[in-house]
Tab-separated table of C-alpha atoms in Angstrom:
chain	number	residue	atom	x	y	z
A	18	UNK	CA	-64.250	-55.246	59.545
A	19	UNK	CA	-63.382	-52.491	57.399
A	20	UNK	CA	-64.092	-48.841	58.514
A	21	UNK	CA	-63.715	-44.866	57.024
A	22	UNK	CA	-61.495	-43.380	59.314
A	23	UNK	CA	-61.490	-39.416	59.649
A	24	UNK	CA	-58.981	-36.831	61.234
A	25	UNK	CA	-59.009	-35.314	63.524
A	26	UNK	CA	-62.222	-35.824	65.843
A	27	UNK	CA	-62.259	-31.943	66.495
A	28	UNK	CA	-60.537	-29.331	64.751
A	29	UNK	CA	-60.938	-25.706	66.444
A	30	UNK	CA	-60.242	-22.789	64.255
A	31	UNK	CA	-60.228	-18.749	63.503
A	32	UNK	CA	-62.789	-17.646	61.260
A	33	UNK	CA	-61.029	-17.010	57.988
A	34	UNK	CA	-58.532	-19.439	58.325
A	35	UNK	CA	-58.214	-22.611	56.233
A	36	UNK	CA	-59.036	-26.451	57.797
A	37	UNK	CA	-58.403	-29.553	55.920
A	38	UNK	CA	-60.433	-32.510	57.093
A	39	UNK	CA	-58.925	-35.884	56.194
A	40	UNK	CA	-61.050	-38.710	55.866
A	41	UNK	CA	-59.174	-42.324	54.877
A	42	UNK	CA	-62.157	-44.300	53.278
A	43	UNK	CA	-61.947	-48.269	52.867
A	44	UNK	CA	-59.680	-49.508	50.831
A	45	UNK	CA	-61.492	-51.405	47.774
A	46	UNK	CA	-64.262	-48.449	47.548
A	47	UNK	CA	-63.825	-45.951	44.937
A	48	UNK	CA	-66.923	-43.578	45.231
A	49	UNK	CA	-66.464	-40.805	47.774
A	50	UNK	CA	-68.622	-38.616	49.712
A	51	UNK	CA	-69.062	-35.381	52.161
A	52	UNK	CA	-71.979	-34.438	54.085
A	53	UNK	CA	-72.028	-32.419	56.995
A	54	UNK	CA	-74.350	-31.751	59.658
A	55	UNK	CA	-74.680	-28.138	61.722
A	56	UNK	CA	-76.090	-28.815	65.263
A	57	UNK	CA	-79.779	-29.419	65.490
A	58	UNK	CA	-80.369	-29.599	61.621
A	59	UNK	CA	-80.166	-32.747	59.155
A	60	UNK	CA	-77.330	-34.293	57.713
A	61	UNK	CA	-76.728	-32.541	54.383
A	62	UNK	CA	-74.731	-34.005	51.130
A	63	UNK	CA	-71.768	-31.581	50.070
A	64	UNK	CA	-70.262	-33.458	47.399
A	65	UNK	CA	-69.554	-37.104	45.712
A	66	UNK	CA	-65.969	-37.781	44.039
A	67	UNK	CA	-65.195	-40.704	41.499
A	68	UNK	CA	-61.881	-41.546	39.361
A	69	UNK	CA	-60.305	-38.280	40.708
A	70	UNK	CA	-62.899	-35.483	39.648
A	71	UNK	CA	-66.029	-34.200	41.219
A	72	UNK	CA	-69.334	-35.909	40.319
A	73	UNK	CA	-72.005	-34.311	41.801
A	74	UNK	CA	-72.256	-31.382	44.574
A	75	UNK	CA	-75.049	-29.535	46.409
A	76	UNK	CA	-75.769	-25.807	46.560
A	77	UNK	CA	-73.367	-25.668	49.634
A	78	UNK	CA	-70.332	-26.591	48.124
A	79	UNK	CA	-69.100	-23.206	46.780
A	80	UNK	CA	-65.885	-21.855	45.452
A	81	UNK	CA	-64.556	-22.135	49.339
A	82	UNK	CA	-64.650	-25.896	49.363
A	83	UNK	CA	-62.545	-28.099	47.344
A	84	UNK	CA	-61.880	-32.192	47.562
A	85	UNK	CA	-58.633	-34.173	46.868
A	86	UNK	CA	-57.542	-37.510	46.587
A	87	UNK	CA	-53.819	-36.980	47.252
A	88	UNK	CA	-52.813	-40.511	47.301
A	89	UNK	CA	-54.118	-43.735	47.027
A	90	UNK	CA	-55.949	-43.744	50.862
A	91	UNK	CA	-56.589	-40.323	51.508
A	92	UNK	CA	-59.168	-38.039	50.770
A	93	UNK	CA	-59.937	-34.566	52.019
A	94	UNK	CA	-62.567	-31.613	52.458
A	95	UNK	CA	-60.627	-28.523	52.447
A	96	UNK	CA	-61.880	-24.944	53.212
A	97	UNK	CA	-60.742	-22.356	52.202
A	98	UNK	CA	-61.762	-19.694	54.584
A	99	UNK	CA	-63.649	-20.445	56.880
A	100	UNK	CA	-66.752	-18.829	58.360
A	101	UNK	CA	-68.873	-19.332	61.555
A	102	UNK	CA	-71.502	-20.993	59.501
A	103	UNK	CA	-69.247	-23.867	58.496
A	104	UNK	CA	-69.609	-24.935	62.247
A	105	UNK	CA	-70.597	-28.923	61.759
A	106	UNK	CA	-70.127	-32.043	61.935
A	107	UNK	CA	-68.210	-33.179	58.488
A	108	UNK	CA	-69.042	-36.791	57.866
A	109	UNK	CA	-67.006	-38.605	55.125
A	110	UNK	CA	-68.371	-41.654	53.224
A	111	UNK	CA	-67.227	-44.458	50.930
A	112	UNK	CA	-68.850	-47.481	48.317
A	113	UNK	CA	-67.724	-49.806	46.258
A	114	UNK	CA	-67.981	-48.964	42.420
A	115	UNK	CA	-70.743	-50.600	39.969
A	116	UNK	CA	-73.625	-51.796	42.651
A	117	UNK	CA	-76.392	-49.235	42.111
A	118	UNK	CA	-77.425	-50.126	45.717
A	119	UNK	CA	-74.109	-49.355	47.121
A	120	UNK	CA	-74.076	-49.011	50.620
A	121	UNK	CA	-72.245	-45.787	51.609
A	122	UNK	CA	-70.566	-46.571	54.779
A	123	UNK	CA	-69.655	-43.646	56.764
A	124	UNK	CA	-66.584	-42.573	59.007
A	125	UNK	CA	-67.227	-41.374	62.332
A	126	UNK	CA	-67.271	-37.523	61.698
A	127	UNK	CA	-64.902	-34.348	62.605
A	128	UNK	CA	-66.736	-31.535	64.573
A	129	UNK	CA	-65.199	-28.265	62.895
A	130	UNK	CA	-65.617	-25.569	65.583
A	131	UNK	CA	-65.004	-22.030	63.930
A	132	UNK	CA	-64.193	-19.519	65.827
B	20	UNK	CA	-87.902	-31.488	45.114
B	21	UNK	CA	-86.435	-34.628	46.979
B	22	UNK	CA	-87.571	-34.601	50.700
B	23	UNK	CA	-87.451	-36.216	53.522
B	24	UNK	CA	-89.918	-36.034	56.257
B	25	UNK	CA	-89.659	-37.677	59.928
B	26	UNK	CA	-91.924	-35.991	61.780
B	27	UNK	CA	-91.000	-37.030	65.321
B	28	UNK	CA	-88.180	-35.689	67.045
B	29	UNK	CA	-88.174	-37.597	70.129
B	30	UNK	CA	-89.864	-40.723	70.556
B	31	UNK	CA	-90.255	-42.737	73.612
B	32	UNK	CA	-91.347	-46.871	74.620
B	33	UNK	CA	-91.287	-49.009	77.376
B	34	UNK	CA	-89.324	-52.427	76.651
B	35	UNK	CA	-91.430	-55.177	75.063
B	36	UNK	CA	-94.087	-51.902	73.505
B	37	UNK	CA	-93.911	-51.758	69.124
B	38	UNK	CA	-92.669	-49.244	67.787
B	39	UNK	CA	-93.138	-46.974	64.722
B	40	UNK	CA	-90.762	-44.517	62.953
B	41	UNK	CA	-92.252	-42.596	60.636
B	42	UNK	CA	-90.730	-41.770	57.517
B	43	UNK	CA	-92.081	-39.805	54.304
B	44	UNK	CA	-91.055	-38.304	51.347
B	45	UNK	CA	-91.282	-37.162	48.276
B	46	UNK	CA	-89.431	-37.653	45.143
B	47	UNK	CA	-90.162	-37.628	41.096
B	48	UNK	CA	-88.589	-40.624	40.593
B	49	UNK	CA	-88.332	-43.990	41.463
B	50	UNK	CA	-87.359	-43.829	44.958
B	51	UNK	CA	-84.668	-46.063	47.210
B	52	UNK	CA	-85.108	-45.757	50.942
B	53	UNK	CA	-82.877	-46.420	53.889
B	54	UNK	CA	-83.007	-46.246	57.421
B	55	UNK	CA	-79.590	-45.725	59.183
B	56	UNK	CA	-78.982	-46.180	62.802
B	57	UNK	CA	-76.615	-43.747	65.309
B	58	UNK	CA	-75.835	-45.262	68.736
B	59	UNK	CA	-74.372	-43.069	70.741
B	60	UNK	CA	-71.188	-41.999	70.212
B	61	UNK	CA	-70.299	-44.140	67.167
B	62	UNK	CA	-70.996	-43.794	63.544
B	63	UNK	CA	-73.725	-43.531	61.278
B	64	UNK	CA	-74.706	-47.457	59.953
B	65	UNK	CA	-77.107	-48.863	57.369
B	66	UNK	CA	-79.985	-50.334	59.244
B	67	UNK	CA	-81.906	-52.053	56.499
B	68	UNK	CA	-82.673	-50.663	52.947
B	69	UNK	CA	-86.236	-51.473	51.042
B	70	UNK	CA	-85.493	-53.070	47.706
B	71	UNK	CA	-83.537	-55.726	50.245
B	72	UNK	CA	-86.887	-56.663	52.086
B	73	UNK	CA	-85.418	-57.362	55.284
B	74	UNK	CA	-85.516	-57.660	58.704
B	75	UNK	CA	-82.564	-56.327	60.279
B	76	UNK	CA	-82.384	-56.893	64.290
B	77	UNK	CA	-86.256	-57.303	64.113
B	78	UNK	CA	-87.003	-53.762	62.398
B	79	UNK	CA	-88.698	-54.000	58.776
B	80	UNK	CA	-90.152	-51.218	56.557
B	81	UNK	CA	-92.198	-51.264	54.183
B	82	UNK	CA	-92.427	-48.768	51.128
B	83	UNK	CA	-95.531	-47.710	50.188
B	84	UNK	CA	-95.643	-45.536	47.134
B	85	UNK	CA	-99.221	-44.625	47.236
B	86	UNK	CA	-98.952	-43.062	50.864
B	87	UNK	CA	-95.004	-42.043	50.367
B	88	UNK	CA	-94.606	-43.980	53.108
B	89	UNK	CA	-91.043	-45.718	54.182
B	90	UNK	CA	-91.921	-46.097	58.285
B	91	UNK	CA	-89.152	-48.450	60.308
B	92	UNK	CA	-91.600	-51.102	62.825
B	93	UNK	CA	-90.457	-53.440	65.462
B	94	UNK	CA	-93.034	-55.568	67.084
B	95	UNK	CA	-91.198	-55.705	70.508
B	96	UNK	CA	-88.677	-52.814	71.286
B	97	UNK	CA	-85.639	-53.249	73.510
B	98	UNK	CA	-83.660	-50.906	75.319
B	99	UNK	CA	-80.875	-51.654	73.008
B	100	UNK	CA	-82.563	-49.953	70.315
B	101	UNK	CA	-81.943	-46.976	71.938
B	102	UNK	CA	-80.537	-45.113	69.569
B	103	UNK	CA	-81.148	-41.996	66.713
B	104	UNK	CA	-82.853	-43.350	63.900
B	105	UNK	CA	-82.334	-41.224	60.340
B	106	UNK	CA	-84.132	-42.115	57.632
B	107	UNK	CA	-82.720	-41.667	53.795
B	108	UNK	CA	-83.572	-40.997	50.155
B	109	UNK	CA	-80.984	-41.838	47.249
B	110	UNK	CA	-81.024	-39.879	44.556
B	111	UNK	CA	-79.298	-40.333	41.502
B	112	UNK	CA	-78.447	-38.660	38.462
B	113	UNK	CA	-78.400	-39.334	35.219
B	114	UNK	CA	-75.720	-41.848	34.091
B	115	UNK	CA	-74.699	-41.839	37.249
B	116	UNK	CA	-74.376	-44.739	40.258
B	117	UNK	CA	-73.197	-42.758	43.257
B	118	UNK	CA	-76.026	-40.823	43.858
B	119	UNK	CA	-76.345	-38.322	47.022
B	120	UNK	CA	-78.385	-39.248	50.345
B	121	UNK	CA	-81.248	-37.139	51.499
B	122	UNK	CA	-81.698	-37.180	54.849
B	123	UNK	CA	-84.248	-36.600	57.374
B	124	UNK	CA	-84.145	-34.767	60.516
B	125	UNK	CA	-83.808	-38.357	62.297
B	126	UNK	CA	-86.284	-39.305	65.182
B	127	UNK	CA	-84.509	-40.381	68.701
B	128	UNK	CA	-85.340	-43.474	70.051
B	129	UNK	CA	-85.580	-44.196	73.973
B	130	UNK	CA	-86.518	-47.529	74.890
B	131	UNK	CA	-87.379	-47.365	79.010
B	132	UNK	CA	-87.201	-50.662	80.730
């Protein structure tokens, strides 16, 4: 069965320094997500991506964060700079396009550790 | 303001017991409700969602408008339904079908045996 795959499982960093998280969703789907979830709290939505621009993002998602489909698999969460409070679990997501009821199916998550 | 509400943190049965899940929220619209499932150490998975009216592994739920109400039931818990349970609000805007998951706080499931 088809799964999101994300890279890599835990990514340790310096504060101020820029991570990109790499998520490869599956292969037919063509809406795209990011949520994250800090330790103890809920699982929060950052932003959804469809035909290569942004569609909808939360209050979270500020000028540090920015999404990319560079090819036809990947997609990625990059920050910019990063600060202790970006300390989470990033979980990517994928659906297939036109169901209302999509499923989003999600990829087993990268803990970010900042430094 | 979309929310969702689980109230229970932690919830423990003994094998065989029912179990309950509670879920609420609140929403303006018209809502769609999920209830995903985390085993440990793998991935977050759709469990059931309400406009399918299913039973998925012997949990239903049942959305009740008037109360808010979206809690996950299971008649006779087993201890492979161990497990955190997260339950989820879809919210979508305008002209839009991608829509953005609202998630609560998820309740942790222990089934003793």
């Amino acid at each position: 069965e088809p799964e999101v795959t994300q890279t890599p499982s835990h990514q340790v960093t310096q504060m101020g320094q820029e991570v990109i998280l790499r998520c490869v969703p599956i292969s037919n789907h063509l809406y795209f997500y990011w949520y994250r979830q800090i330790l103890g709290q809920k699982v929060e939505f950052l932003v959804s991506f469809y035909n290569n621009e942004i569609s909808e993002k939360s209050e979270i998602f500020d000028d540090q964060f920015s999404v990319e489909r560079p090819d036809g698999s990947n997609f990625t969460l990059k920050i910019r700079s990063t600060k202790l409070e970006d300390s989470a679990m990033y979980f990517c997501a994928s659906s297939e396009p036109g169901r209302v009821s999509n499923e989003q199916f999600f990829g087993p998550g990268t803990r970010l550790t900042v430094l | 303001a979309q929310r969702v509400t689980q109230p229970e943190k932690l919830l423990s049965v003994f094998k065989g017991a029912p179990v309950e899940l509670k879920c609420n929220y609140s929403y303006s619209g018209s809502p769609e409700l999920f209830w995903y499932v985390q085993y440990s150490r793998q991935r977050l998975q759709l469990l059931l969602r309400h406009i399918s009216r299913e039973s998925i592994k012997g949990f239903t739920a049942d959305l009740n408008k008037g109360e808010t109400s979206f809690h996950l039931k299971k008649p006779f818990a087993q201890e492979e339904d161990s497990a955190m349970y997260y339950c989820a609000l879809k919210s979508l805007r305008r002209g839009s079908t991608l829509g953005r998951l609202y998630f609560g706080r998820g309740t942790q499931l222990t089934v003793w045996p």
